Short mmCIF file of C-alpha atoms in Angstrom, two decimals:
data_model
loop_
_atom_site.label_atom_id
_atom_site.label_comp_id
_atom_site.label_asym_id
_atom_site.label_seq_id
_atom_site.Cartn_x
_atom_site.Cartn_y
_atom_site.Cartn_z
CA MET A 607 40.79 -12.56 -31.16
CA PRO A 608 41.10 -12.34 -34.97
CA THR A 609 42.39 -9.06 -36.28
CA THR A 610 41.85 -7.14 -39.49
CA ARG A 611 44.19 -7.99 -42.30
CA SER A 612 45.50 -5.27 -44.56
CA SER A 613 43.58 -5.03 -47.77
CA SER A 614 43.62 -3.17 -51.02
CA LYS A 615 41.23 -0.38 -51.74
CA ASN A 616 38.55 -2.48 -53.43
CA ASN A 617 39.02 -5.86 -51.77
CA CYS A 618 37.38 -7.04 -48.54
CA PRO A 619 39.62 -8.80 -46.01
CA GLU A 620 39.24 -12.50 -45.42
CA ILE A 621 39.20 -12.18 -41.65
CA THR A 622 38.18 -9.21 -39.51
CA ASN A 623 35.97 -8.19 -36.54
CA CYS A 624 33.09 -5.74 -36.47
CA GLN A 625 34.57 -2.68 -34.81
CA ARG A 626 31.26 -1.87 -33.08
CA CYS A 627 30.06 -5.16 -31.60
CA GLN A 628 33.35 -7.09 -32.07
CA ILE A 629 31.55 -10.01 -33.67
CA TYR A 630 33.80 -12.18 -35.86
CA LEU A 631 33.45 -11.58 -39.59
CA TYR A 632 34.68 -14.04 -42.19
CA SER A 633 34.58 -14.26 -45.95
CA GLN A 634 31.43 -15.69 -47.56
CA SER A 635 30.41 -15.99 -51.18
CA SER A 636 27.34 -13.88 -50.49
CA TYR A 637 29.09 -10.88 -48.97
CA LEU A 638 28.67 -7.39 -50.34
CA LYS A 639 31.69 -5.28 -51.10
CA ALA A 640 31.61 -1.51 -50.77
CA VAL A 641 33.68 0.05 -53.46
CA MET A 642 34.75 3.60 -52.98
CA ALA A 643 36.54 5.17 -55.88
CA ASP A 644 39.51 7.38 -55.14
CA GLN A 645 39.27 6.90 -51.38
CA ASP A 646 42.00 5.86 -49.02
CA THR A 647 41.00 2.64 -47.21
CA SER A 648 42.90 3.68 -44.08
CA ASP A 649 40.02 6.07 -43.27
CA TRP A 650 37.53 3.19 -43.21
CA PHE A 651 36.71 0.53 -40.65
CA TRP A 652 34.66 -2.67 -40.79
CA MET A 653 31.14 -3.16 -39.43
CA CYS A 654 28.71 -6.10 -39.59
CA GLU A 655 25.32 -5.90 -41.23
CA ASN A 656 23.47 -6.05 -37.90
CA CYS A 657 25.15 -2.92 -36.63
CA TYR A 658 24.68 -1.11 -39.93
CA ILE A 659 21.10 -1.74 -41.03
CA SER A 660 19.66 -3.16 -37.78
CA SER A 661 18.06 -6.16 -39.51
CA PRO A 662 17.72 -9.63 -37.93
CA VAL A 663 20.12 -11.68 -40.07
CA GLN A 664 21.86 -14.86 -39.03
CA GLU A 665 25.59 -14.89 -38.36
CA GLN A 666 26.17 -17.11 -41.38
CA THR A 667 25.02 -14.35 -43.73
CA LEU A 668 26.97 -11.48 -42.21
CA CYS A 669 28.18 -8.98 -44.76
CA PHE A 670 31.10 -6.58 -44.89
CA PHE A 671 30.58 -2.84 -44.96
CA ARG A 672 33.12 -0.11 -44.77
CA ILE A 673 32.12 3.06 -42.89
CA PRO A 674 34.22 6.26 -42.78
CA GLN A 675 35.78 6.94 -39.39
CA ASN A 676 35.98 10.68 -39.93
CA GLY A 677 32.30 11.59 -39.85
CA GLY A 678 28.77 10.25 -39.58
CA LEU A 679 27.21 7.54 -41.63
CA PHE A 680 25.70 9.87 -44.19
CA GLU A 681 27.86 12.97 -44.40
CA HIS A 682 28.17 14.74 -47.73
CA GLU A 683 31.07 13.58 -49.90
CA SER A 684 31.96 10.84 -47.38
CA SER A 685 28.71 8.91 -47.34
CA LEU A 686 28.84 5.19 -47.93
CA THR A 687 26.11 5.46 -50.53
CA SER A 688 27.19 8.76 -52.04
CA GLY A 689 28.96 7.77 -55.24
CA ILE A 690 29.45 4.15 -54.06
CA ASN A 691 27.97 1.01 -55.55
CA LEU A 692 27.16 -1.93 -53.29
CA ILE A 693 27.66 -4.98 -55.52
CA PRO A 694 27.92 -8.73 -55.04
CA SER A 695 31.43 -10.14 -55.16
CA GLY A 696 32.66 -10.83 -58.66
CA ILE A 697 30.28 -8.43 -60.42
CA GLN A 698 31.42 -5.18 -61.97
CA ALA A 699 30.42 -2.06 -60.12
CA ALA A 700 29.45 -0.23 -63.27
CA SER A 701 26.52 -2.58 -63.97
CA GLN A 702 24.80 -2.17 -60.57
CA PRO A 703 22.40 0.55 -59.41
CA VAL A 704 23.29 2.79 -56.49
CA LEU A 705 21.49 1.87 -53.22
CA LYS A 706 19.92 4.83 -51.45
CA PRO A 707 20.05 5.04 -47.66
CA SER A 708 16.77 3.97 -46.03
CA LEU A 709 14.98 5.52 -43.08
CA LYS A 710 15.78 2.34 -41.17
CA VAL A 711 19.48 3.01 -41.54
CA HIS A 712 19.06 6.56 -40.29
CA PHE A 713 17.27 5.35 -37.17
CA HIS A 714 20.01 2.84 -36.51
CA SER A 715 22.63 5.56 -36.74
CA ILE A 716 20.84 7.60 -34.08
CA PHE A 717 20.33 4.48 -31.96
CA CYS A 718 24.04 3.65 -31.97
CA THR A 719 25.01 7.23 -31.09
CA VAL A 720 22.70 7.38 -28.05
CA SER A 721 23.84 3.96 -26.90
CA ASN A 722 27.44 5.13 -27.01
CA TRP A 723 26.56 7.87 -24.52
CA LEU A 724 24.79 5.60 -22.07
CA ILE A 725 26.99 2.50 -21.92
CA SER A 726 30.01 1.13 -23.64
CA LEU A 727 29.36 0.50 -27.31
CA LYS A 728 30.91 -2.90 -27.13
CA ALA A 729 28.61 -4.21 -24.39
CA HIS A 730 25.51 -2.74 -26.03
CA SER A 731 26.29 -4.17 -29.45
CA ARG A 732 26.77 -7.64 -28.02
CA ILE A 733 23.39 -7.53 -26.34
CA TYR A 734 21.79 -6.19 -29.49
CA CYS A 735 23.28 -8.89 -31.69
CA ASN A 736 22.39 -11.63 -29.20
CA LEU A 737 18.80 -10.46 -29.24
CA HIS A 738 18.64 -10.89 -33.00
CA SER A 739 20.33 -14.26 -32.85
CA VAL A 740 17.60 -15.51 -30.49
CA GLY A 741 14.91 -14.33 -32.86
CA ILE A 742 12.11 -11.87 -32.55
CA PHE A 743 9.41 -14.55 -32.28
CA THR A 744 11.18 -16.30 -29.40
CA PHE A 745 11.52 -12.98 -27.60
CA LEU A 746 7.84 -12.17 -28.09
CA PHE A 747 6.84 -15.64 -26.91
CA PHE A 748 8.64 -15.27 -23.58
CA PHE A 749 7.43 -11.70 -23.23
CA VAL A 750 3.79 -12.80 -23.58
CA ILE A 751 4.37 -15.64 -21.09
CA LEU A 752 5.79 -13.12 -18.61
CA LEU A 753 2.79 -10.80 -18.97
CA LEU A 754 0.39 -13.70 -18.60
CA SER A 755 2.15 -14.89 -15.44
CA ILE A 756 1.98 -11.43 -13.88
CA PHE A 757 -1.73 -11.21 -14.71
CA LEU A 758 -2.49 -14.63 -13.18
CA VAL A 759 -0.55 -13.86 -10.00
CA TYR A 760 -2.36 -10.54 -9.63
CA TRP A 761 -5.80 -12.00 -10.38
CA PHE A 762 -5.62 -15.02 -8.07
CA ARG A 763 -3.70 -13.45 -5.19
CA PRO A 764 -5.55 -13.36 -1.83
CA ASN A 765 -7.51 -10.17 -1.32
CA PRO A 766 -6.48 -8.67 2.06
CA CYS A 767 -9.66 -6.58 2.23
CA GLU A 768 -11.88 -9.63 1.77
CA ASN A 769 -9.86 -11.57 4.36
CA LEU A 770 -10.18 -8.72 6.86
CA ALA A 771 -13.92 -8.39 6.22
CA SER A 772 -14.40 -12.12 6.70
CA LYS A 773 -12.41 -12.07 9.94
CA ASN A 774 -14.36 -9.07 11.27
CA GLU A 775 -17.66 -10.71 10.41
CA ALA A 776 -16.67 -13.84 12.33
CA VAL A 777 -15.79 -11.76 15.41
CA ALA A 778 -19.00 -9.72 15.08
CA SER A 779 -21.06 -12.91 14.93
CA LYS A 780 -19.51 -14.20 18.18
CA ILE A 781 -20.13 -10.86 19.89
CA ARG A 782 -23.79 -10.80 18.83
CA ASN A 783 -24.30 -14.36 20.06
CA SER A 784 -22.77 -13.50 23.44
CA PHE A 785 -25.07 -10.54 23.98
CA HIS A 786 -28.02 -12.60 22.81
CA SER A 787 -27.21 -14.93 25.70
CA LEU A 788 -27.28 -11.98 28.12
CA GLU A 789 -30.58 -10.90 26.61
CA GLU A 790 -32.09 -14.20 27.68
CA THR A 791 -30.53 -13.93 31.14
CA PHE A 792 -31.88 -10.40 31.75
CA PRO A 793 -35.33 -10.40 30.12
CA GLN A 794 -36.43 -7.01 31.53
CA GLN A 795 -33.90 -5.10 29.45
CA ASN A 796 -34.77 -3.34 26.23
CA ILE A 797 -33.18 -4.91 23.15
CA ASP A 798 -31.53 -1.55 22.34
CA LEU A 799 -29.24 -2.06 25.33
CA TRP A 800 -27.65 -5.18 23.81
CA VAL A 801 -27.59 -3.74 20.30
CA ASN A 802 -25.62 -0.70 21.51
CA PHE A 803 -23.16 -2.83 23.45
CA ALA A 804 -22.64 -5.24 20.56
CA SER A 805 -22.13 -2.41 18.06
CA GLY A 806 -19.53 -0.70 20.24
CA PHE A 807 -17.64 -3.94 20.79
CA GLN A 808 -17.61 -4.68 17.07
CA ASN A 809 -16.07 -1.29 16.32
CA ILE A 810 -13.28 -1.93 18.82
CA ALA A 811 -12.68 -5.43 17.45
CA GLU A 812 -12.08 -4.13 13.92
CA SER A 813 -8.34 -3.74 13.33
CA ASN A 814 -8.71 -0.37 11.58
CA GLU A 815 -10.82 1.27 14.30
CA ILE A 816 -9.04 3.52 16.83
CA SER A 817 -11.98 5.32 18.47
CA PRO A 818 -12.82 4.35 22.06
CA ALA A 819 -16.22 2.87 22.83
CA VAL A 820 -17.95 5.14 25.36
CA PHE A 821 -21.15 3.97 27.10
CA LEU A 822 -23.07 6.19 29.50
CA ILE A 823 -25.34 3.92 31.55
CA LEU A 824 -28.36 5.31 33.39
CA HIS A 825 -30.00 3.15 36.06
CA SER A 826 -32.22 3.38 39.09
CA LYS A 827 -31.06 3.97 42.65
CA ASN A 828 -31.12 0.20 43.10
CA THR A 829 -27.70 -0.63 41.70
CA LYS A 830 -27.82 -4.43 41.89
CA THR A 831 -29.01 -4.90 38.29
CA SER A 832 -26.60 -2.36 36.81
CA PHE A 833 -23.72 -3.76 38.86
CA CYS A 834 -24.38 -7.30 37.61
CA ILE A 835 -24.87 -6.33 33.96
CA ILE A 836 -21.75 -4.14 33.88
CA ASN A 837 -19.70 -7.00 35.32
CA GLN A 838 -20.97 -9.36 32.62
CA VAL A 839 -20.23 -6.80 29.90
CA CYS A 840 -16.65 -6.52 31.21
CA LYS A 841 -16.27 -10.30 31.04
CA LEU A 842 -17.40 -10.30 27.41
CA ALA A 843 -14.88 -7.56 26.67
CA HIS A 844 -12.10 -9.73 28.11
CA LEU A 845 -13.30 -12.66 26.04
CA HIS A 846 -13.73 -11.04 22.63
CA LEU A 847 -11.16 -8.24 22.77
CA LYS A 848 -8.41 -10.44 24.24
CA VAL A 849 -7.78 -8.23 27.28
CA ASP A 850 -5.61 -9.84 29.94
CA SER A 851 -5.78 -7.32 32.80
CA SER A 852 -8.78 -6.64 35.00
CA PRO A 853 -10.86 -3.49 34.36
CA LEU A 854 -9.98 -0.17 35.93
CA VAL A 855 -12.88 0.47 38.34
CA LEU A 856 -13.26 3.98 39.77
CA ASP A 857 -15.88 5.62 41.96
CA ALA A 858 -16.11 9.30 41.12
CA VAL A 859 -17.04 10.08 44.72
CA GLN A 860 -13.56 9.00 45.84
CA LEU A 861 -11.77 10.98 43.13
CA GLN A 862 -12.46 14.28 44.90
CA ASN A 863 -9.85 13.45 47.55
CA LYS A 864 -7.44 11.49 45.33
CA TYR A 865 -6.61 14.00 42.61
CA PHE A 866 -6.10 17.71 43.10
CA GLU A 867 -4.76 18.38 39.61
CA GLN A 868 -6.36 17.48 36.30
CA GLY A 869 -2.97 16.55 34.83
CA ASP A 870 -2.37 13.86 37.47
CA PHE A 871 -5.76 12.32 36.77
CA ILE A 872 -5.15 12.24 33.01
CA LEU A 873 -1.69 10.68 33.39
CA ASP A 874 -3.01 7.96 35.71
CA MET A 875 -5.93 7.19 33.40
CA GLU A 876 -3.71 7.03 30.34
CA LYS A 877 -1.18 4.76 32.05
CA ASN A 878 -3.84 2.35 33.33
CA MET A 879 -5.86 2.24 30.11
CA LEU A 880 -2.81 1.31 28.04
CA SER A 881 -2.76 -2.05 29.81
CA ARG A 882 -6.28 -2.58 31.13
CA LYS A 883 -8.26 -1.40 28.07
CA ILE A 884 -11.54 -1.29 30.05
CA SER A 885 -12.62 1.32 32.59
CA VAL A 886 -15.72 1.42 34.79
CA ILE A 887 -16.48 4.83 36.32
CA ARG A 888 -19.40 4.74 38.77
CA ASN A 889 -21.33 7.85 39.80
CA LEU A 890 -19.90 9.90 36.96
CA HIS A 891 -21.97 12.94 37.95
CA MET A 892 -20.03 13.13 41.23
CA MET A 893 -16.68 13.65 39.49
CA PRO A 894 -15.27 17.15 40.08
CA GLY A 895 -15.63 19.35 37.03
CA LYS A 896 -11.89 20.08 36.78
CA LEU A 897 -11.21 16.33 36.55
CA ALA A 898 -14.12 15.74 34.18
CA GLU A 899 -12.46 18.04 31.66
CA GLY A 900 -9.68 15.43 31.40
CA LEU A 901 -12.17 12.99 29.90
CA HIS A 902 -12.26 15.17 26.78
CA GLY A 903 -8.94 13.84 25.42
CA LEU A 904 -9.56 10.29 26.63
CA THR A 905 -12.88 9.97 24.79
CA ASP A 906 -11.91 11.81 21.59
CA ALA A 907 -13.21 9.79 18.63
CA TYR A 908 -10.46 10.79 16.18
CA ASN A 909 -7.32 11.27 18.27
CA PRO A 910 -7.80 9.64 21.68
CA LEU A 911 -4.97 9.46 24.21
CA VAL A 912 -5.45 5.67 24.30
CA LYS A 913 -6.84 3.86 21.27
CA LYS A 914 -9.27 0.92 21.12
CA VAL A 915 -10.49 1.04 24.74
CA ILE A 916 -13.90 0.83 26.43
CA TYR A 917 -15.37 3.25 28.98
CA LEU A 918 -18.43 2.17 30.97
CA MET A 919 -19.73 5.17 32.96
CA SER A 920 -22.82 4.94 35.12
CA ILE A 921 -25.17 7.49 36.67
CA PRO A 922 -28.00 6.57 39.08
CA VAL A 923 -31.16 8.61 38.46
CA ASN A 924 -34.63 8.79 39.90
CA GLN A 925 -36.92 6.23 38.27
CA SER A 926 -39.53 8.88 37.54
CA TYR A 927 -37.11 10.63 35.17
CA TYR A 928 -37.14 7.73 32.76
CA SER A 929 -40.09 9.23 30.92
CA LYS A 930 -37.62 11.72 29.43
CA ASN A 931 -35.35 10.95 26.51
CA VAL A 932 -32.26 9.21 27.90
CA PHE A 933 -29.90 11.55 26.02
CA GLU A 934 -31.63 14.66 27.36
CA LEU A 935 -31.71 13.14 30.83
CA ALA A 936 -27.97 12.42 30.81
CA GLU A 937 -27.13 15.93 29.59
CA ASP A 938 -29.38 17.55 32.21
CA VAL A 939 -27.76 15.62 35.05
CA LEU A 940 -24.21 16.40 33.94
CA HIS A 941 -24.99 20.07 33.23
CA HIS A 942 -26.19 20.51 36.80
CA SER A 943 -23.25 18.53 38.18
CA TRP A 944 -20.48 20.38 36.33
CA VAL A 945 -21.59 23.98 36.59
CA ASP A 946 -17.98 25.01 37.25
CA VAL A 947 -16.93 23.89 33.75
CA HIS A 948 -17.03 26.63 31.12
CA GLU A 949 -19.74 26.06 28.54
CA GLU A 950 -17.24 26.15 25.64
CA LYS A 951 -15.53 23.10 27.17
CA LEU A 952 -18.61 21.41 28.58
CA ASP A 953 -20.62 21.14 25.36
CA PRO A 954 -18.00 19.20 23.34
CA LEU A 955 -17.29 17.03 26.40
CA LEU A 956 -20.96 16.09 26.74
CA ALA A 957 -21.11 15.35 23.02
CA ARG A 958 -18.39 12.72 23.52
CA LEU A 959 -19.83 11.23 26.71
CA THR A 960 -23.39 10.91 25.35
CA THR A 961 -22.49 9.07 22.14
CA ASN A 962 -24.11 5.87 23.48
CA VAL A 963 -26.58 6.44 26.31
CA VAL A 964 -28.39 3.31 27.53
CA TRP A 965 -30.90 2.57 30.26
CA ILE A 966 -30.81 -0.46 32.56
CA GLU A 967 -34.12 -1.64 33.99
CA ASP A 968 -34.37 -3.34 37.36
CA GLU A 969 -34.59 -7.11 37.11
CA LYS A 970 -36.90 -9.21 39.26
CA LYS A 971 -34.77 -12.32 39.17
CA PHE A 972 -31.01 -12.58 39.04
CA PRO A 973 -28.68 -15.36 38.02
CA GLU A 974 -26.54 -16.97 40.70
CA TYR A 975 -23.35 -15.13 39.69
CA CYS A 976 -25.00 -11.82 40.58
#
């Protein structure tokens, strides 16, 4: 690397390097010479124009400036422009006006000082000089291209919300069509029955839904119609919800002798529902009250023990009771059945179990698969 040659007090060297950015400096006819009267040149070092005034000049027009090592750029009595004339080579100093330091030069002084704290001055100065050699317009051009590219990628990227909504709508359409087919097969049923089933299935099918779908089915003492419809609903659940295992079918009458502790019942239900996803509980009103309390956590809408599952619970009632509201009828039956459950626990449990209460009418004709 070229080194600084010794020079007299008022003569610039022919070859030297900028002692900030280490860029090579060489003698040109257009260089400026800093003349400092009665100053020892050993206290001065060389710096290129880029590092001094932070202006985008080409390397071919680099100029020589001498800056005092013992102090800042503009200290009193040692300032470059305090009592110094900056003159073109070959012109007498006495005939030239004194150049005053500009605000731009002050900012560059601060800039260089901060840069020296953060990273090595040599590395920073090289980057800085390279930036000016590329040119401000070239830099701005590529910067605008970068911003435009980011905008286009963001604007035309696939919208995950729209994709999810489209997917959910496709699943919902298939579910509605399937229940419309059952509506034609079982003409005696009220349309609300199929609407409730379809709505519950759609909620389970949505990827962001965690609440279980709970259906409380009231039917007459003749269980053939309810048995057939519940079986068909389970088949649709397997089809649309991609469930591989068969449903968990329980008769509440048999639970009285199977479970003596509520905890055992809850653990068995949780274990089975994790894999089966669908449960059919017949004669719900016959379930012992201490076991029925375990349904509270299983049917919780916000924090269920098992997420995205379906419970189909049925209660046979006298046909003459149908004149009552189905919700009131279901609550009356369960209130009388679970008198041993404290009211503070029973009321929130019934609120969960009666979210979707439906009535199944007796059919006169049945399809062959029934």
